[in-house]
Amino acid sequence: MFAERVLSGMRPTGSLHLGHYHGVLKNWVRLQAEYPCFFFVADWHALTTHYETPDVIEQSVWDMVVDWLAAGVDPNQSTLFIQSKVPEHAELFLLLSMGTPLGWLERVPTYKDQIEKLKEKDLQTYGFLGYPLLQAADILIYRAQFVPVGEDQVPHVEMTREVARRFNYLYGREPGFEEKALEAVKKLGSKRAKMYAELRVAYQERGDDEALEQAKALLQEAQSLSMGDRERLFGFLEGARKIILPEPQALLTSASRMPGIDGQKMSKSYGNTISIRETPEEVTRSIRTMPTDPARVRRTDPGDPARCPVWQLHAVYSSEETKQWVEKECKSAGIGCLECKQPVIDAILLEQQPMFERAQMYLDDPSLLRSIIADGSDKARKVAQETMREVREAMGLAYD
Ligand code: SF4
């Protein structure tokens, strides 16, 4: 519905590692070729947990954007911006907060989880409780259709859908809605108008979901409609209200199986990461000192890849042929562990090489980075302002 837009953000709380690359950034690179993508640095979100140490945020913001670009996120294809450069996010967050039941926020599974996990921080704050609603505002302000998320974030998208539904229900009422909608139908042109009317009846009288989808697609393609009329006709399909904030869909990304250098999932909190721009010397050292099958004490002891963290890296990086070689030679003690680790080291260094090259351009000339973010923030802000204009109008706050 509306523009086929993808929205995704990341909190700037330290340099990115290969887990981020395999889990998120590779997916962004794929998505940017398929959809208009808006990727943002969630600096306000970082403050929900780092409000006592905001000094780490600014440098992390720039480091993170360099990491994105290094990973292949292309500013010519996607819009990259910083959340706080688009203050309309905060305005929508505030307006949505008026009608959002507290229970919706307290129910978000990650809320209690994070308070439990980050015990060293006092997260019993208004900002932390509200962060899923800020996320909802981040998404809804761009009327994004798709939000790429991992399994654990699906409840956030669900809540965003509830927030949008409630907003449209409360504020999508419009005096003379039906007459305006019928006028808008005529603007579709006679052939399309007839089709729209038939599909609407098929959905409303027979609950034909396919007809609903076809009608939405028809509206999506119709060039002749103003934004307001399009919203009316989307709303008219399902009821008697305008759809001002469309409900986004979660685009489920498969969980990244990127292991860290100790075999657990790669994560900053486990201290087992390889950063995206880690030097080749450091990568080599980290992999060479990685633990292996604990039963393989001497070179002559046969090992078992299933019990070895290095094997999990082979699963990410190695060809079938290399994996067969490892299986065979490990179990027969035909190779030593350092020999086995070398193809992994080579593969990581190869993966990083273009990333270093891309990053260098921005490190040499940081003004390039600043201008990418300034342009992206301007572009994002225009879209956000358009949404806010309609939101204010719907809520009776348009005083011009
Ligand atoms: S040979 Fe490879 S798979 Fe086998 S224990 Fe050593 S590092 Fe692990």
mmCIF file with all atom_site columns, N, CA and C and ligand atoms in Angstrom, residues 292-293 296 303-305 308 310-311 326 330 335-337 340-341, ligand 1:
data_model
loop_
_atom_site.group_PDB
_atom_site.id
_atom_site.type_symbol
_atom_site.label_atom_id
_atom_site.label_alt_id
_atom_site.label_comp_id
_atom_site.label_asym_id
_atom_site.label_entity_id
_atom_site.label_seq_id
_atom_site.pdbx_PDB_ins_code
_atom_site.Cartn_x
_atom_site.Cartn_y
_atom_site.Cartn_z
_atom_site.occupancy
_atom_site.B_iso_or_equiv
_atom_site.pdbx_formal_charge
_atom_site.auth_seq_id
_atom_site.auth_comp_id
_atom_site.auth_asym_id
_atom_site.auth_atom_id
_atom_site.pdbx_PDB_model_num
ATOM   1  N  N   . THR A 1 292 ? 39.481 -25.152 19.556 1.00 0.00 ? 292 THR A N   1
ATOM   2  C  CA  . THR A 1 292 ? 39.061 -26.187 18.587 1.00 0.00 ? 292 THR A CA  1
ATOM   3  C  C   . THR A 1 292 ? 38.396 -27.323 19.366 1.00 0.00 ? 292 THR A C   1
ATOM   4  N  N   . ASP A 1 293 ? 38.256 -28.493 18.718 1.00 0.00 ? 293 ASP A N   1
ATOM   5  C  CA  . ASP A 1 293 ? 37.666 -29.641 19.418 1.00 0.00 ? 293 ASP A CA  1
ATOM   6  C  C   . ASP A 1 293 ? 38.496 -29.920 20.685 1.00 0.00 ? 293 ASP A C   1
ATOM   7  N  N   . ARG A 1 296 ? 40.862 -32.805 20.895 1.00 0.00 ? 296 ARG A N   1
ATOM   8  C  CA  . ARG A 1 296 ? 42.045 -32.898 20.021 1.00 0.00 ? 296 ARG A CA  1
ATOM   9  C  C   . ARG A 1 296 ? 43.202 -32.164 20.691 1.00 0.00 ? 296 ARG A C   1
ATOM   10 N  N   . GLY A 1 303 ? 40.157 -35.546 15.377 1.00 0.00 ? 303 GLY A N   1
ATOM   11 C  CA  . GLY A 1 303 ? 39.171 -34.607 15.945 1.00 0.00 ? 303 GLY A CA  1
ATOM   12 C  C   . GLY A 1 303 ? 37.786 -34.856 15.379 1.00 0.00 ? 303 GLY A C   1
ATOM   13 N  N   . ASP A 1 304 ? 36.839 -34.067 15.863 1.00 0.00 ? 304 ASP A N   1
ATOM   14 C  CA  . ASP A 1 304 ? 35.473 -34.167 15.355 1.00 0.00 ? 304 ASP A CA  1
ATOM   15 C  C   . ASP A 1 304 ? 34.955 -32.752 15.072 1.00 0.00 ? 304 ASP A C   1
ATOM   16 N  N   . PRO A 1 305 ? 34.771 -32.408 13.785 1.00 0.00 ? 305 PRO A N   1
ATOM   17 C  CA  . PRO A 1 305 ? 34.321 -31.051 13.452 1.00 0.00 ? 305 PRO A CA  1
ATOM   18 C  C   . PRO A 1 305 ? 33.033 -30.657 14.184 1.00 0.00 ? 305 PRO A C   1
ATOM   19 N  N   . CYS A 1 308 ? 33.673 -28.640 17.139 1.00 0.00 ? 308 CYS A N   1
ATOM   20 C  CA  . CYS A 1 308 ? 34.697 -27.596 16.984 1.00 0.00 ? 308 CYS A CA  1
ATOM   21 C  C   . CYS A 1 308 ? 34.093 -26.272 16.479 1.00 0.00 ? 308 CYS A C   1
ATOM   22 N  N   . VAL A 1 310 ? 35.521 -23.886 15.011 1.00 0.00 ? 310 VAL A N   1
ATOM   23 C  CA  . VAL A 1 310 ? 36.066 -23.493 13.700 1.00 0.00 ? 310 VAL A CA  1
ATOM   24 C  C   . VAL A 1 310 ? 35.189 -24.056 12.571 1.00 0.00 ? 310 VAL A C   1
ATOM   25 N  N   . TRP A 1 311 ? 34.660 -25.234 12.818 1.00 0.00 ? 311 TRP A N   1
ATOM   26 C  CA  . TRP A 1 311 ? 33.799 -25.882 11.824 1.00 0.00 ? 311 TRP A CA  1
ATOM   27 C  C   . TRP A 1 311 ? 32.587 -25.000 11.485 1.00 0.00 ? 311 TRP A C   1
ATOM   28 N  N   . VAL A 1 326 ? 37.975 -30.886 5.254  1.00 0.00 ? 326 VAL A N   1
ATOM   29 C  CA  . VAL A 1 326 ? 38.087 -30.718 6.707  1.00 0.00 ? 326 VAL A CA  1
ATOM   30 C  C   . VAL A 1 326 ? 37.551 -31.965 7.418  1.00 0.00 ? 326 VAL A C   1
ATOM   31 N  N   . CYS A 1 330 ? 40.297 -33.957 9.409  1.00 0.00 ? 330 CYS A N   1
ATOM   32 C  CA  . CYS A 1 330 ? 40.225 -33.743 10.858 1.00 0.00 ? 330 CYS A CA  1
ATOM   33 C  C   . CYS A 1 330 ? 40.038 -35.090 11.547 1.00 0.00 ? 330 CYS A C   1
ATOM   34 N  N   . ILE A 1 335 ? 45.357 -33.406 9.063  1.00 0.00 ? 335 ILE A N   1
ATOM   35 C  CA  . ILE A 1 335 ? 45.814 -31.999 9.070  1.00 0.00 ? 335 ILE A CA  1
ATOM   36 C  C   . ILE A 1 335 ? 45.858 -31.495 10.510 1.00 0.00 ? 335 ILE A C   1
ATOM   37 N  N   . GLY A 1 336 ? 46.646 -30.452 10.697 1.00 0.00 ? 336 GLY A N   1
ATOM   38 C  CA  . GLY A 1 336 ? 46.649 -29.798 11.995 1.00 0.00 ? 336 GLY A CA  1
ATOM   39 C  C   . GLY A 1 336 ? 45.588 -28.696 11.999 1.00 0.00 ? 336 GLY A C   1
ATOM   40 N  N   . CYS A 1 337 ? 45.276 -28.206 13.194 1.00 0.00 ? 337 CYS A N   1
ATOM   41 C  CA  . CYS A 1 337 ? 44.200 -27.208 13.283 1.00 0.00 ? 337 CYS A CA  1
ATOM   42 C  C   . CYS A 1 337 ? 44.563 -25.893 12.596 1.00 0.00 ? 337 CYS A C   1
ATOM   43 N  N   . CYS A 1 340 ? 43.801 -26.207 9.071  1.00 0.00 ? 340 CYS A N   1
ATOM   44 C  CA  . CYS A 1 340 ? 42.351 -26.207 8.870  1.00 0.00 ? 340 CYS A CA  1
ATOM   45 C  C   . CYS A 1 340 ? 41.778 -24.792 8.937  1.00 0.00 ? 340 CYS A C   1
ATOM   46 N  N   . LYS A 1 341 ? 42.407 -23.963 9.773  1.00 0.00 ? 341 LYS A N   1
ATOM   47 C  CA  . LYS A 1 341 ? 41.880 -22.602 9.963  1.00 0.00 ? 341 LYS A CA  1
ATOM   48 C  C   . LYS A 1 341 ? 42.219 -21.670 8.795  1.00 0.00 ? 341 LYS A C   1
HETATM 49 S  S1  . SF4 B 2 .   ? 41.099 -29.832 12.274 1.00 0.00 ? 1   SF4 B S1  1
HETATM 50 FE FE1 . SF4 B 2 .   ? 39.689 -28.150 12.024 1.00 0.00 ? 1   SF4 B FE1 1
HETATM 51 S  S2  . SF4 B 2 .   ? 37.667 -28.968 12.516 1.00 0.00 ? 1   SF4 B S2  1
HETATM 52 FE FE2 . SF4 B 2 .   ? 39.221 -30.408 13.321 1.00 0.00 ? 1   SF4 B FE2 1
HETATM 53 S  S3  . SF4 B 2 .   ? 39.489 -29.775 15.448 1.00 0.00 ? 1   SF4 B S3  1
HETATM 54 FE FE3 . SF4 B 2 .   ? 41.066 -28.753 14.228 1.00 0.00 ? 1   SF4 B FE3 1
HETATM 55 S  S4  . SF4 B 2 .   ? 40.175 -26.767 13.715 1.00 0.00 ? 1   SF4 B S4  1
HETATM 56 FE FE4 . SF4 B 2 .   ? 38.516 -28.083 14.386 1.00 0.00 ? 1   SF4 B FE4 1
#
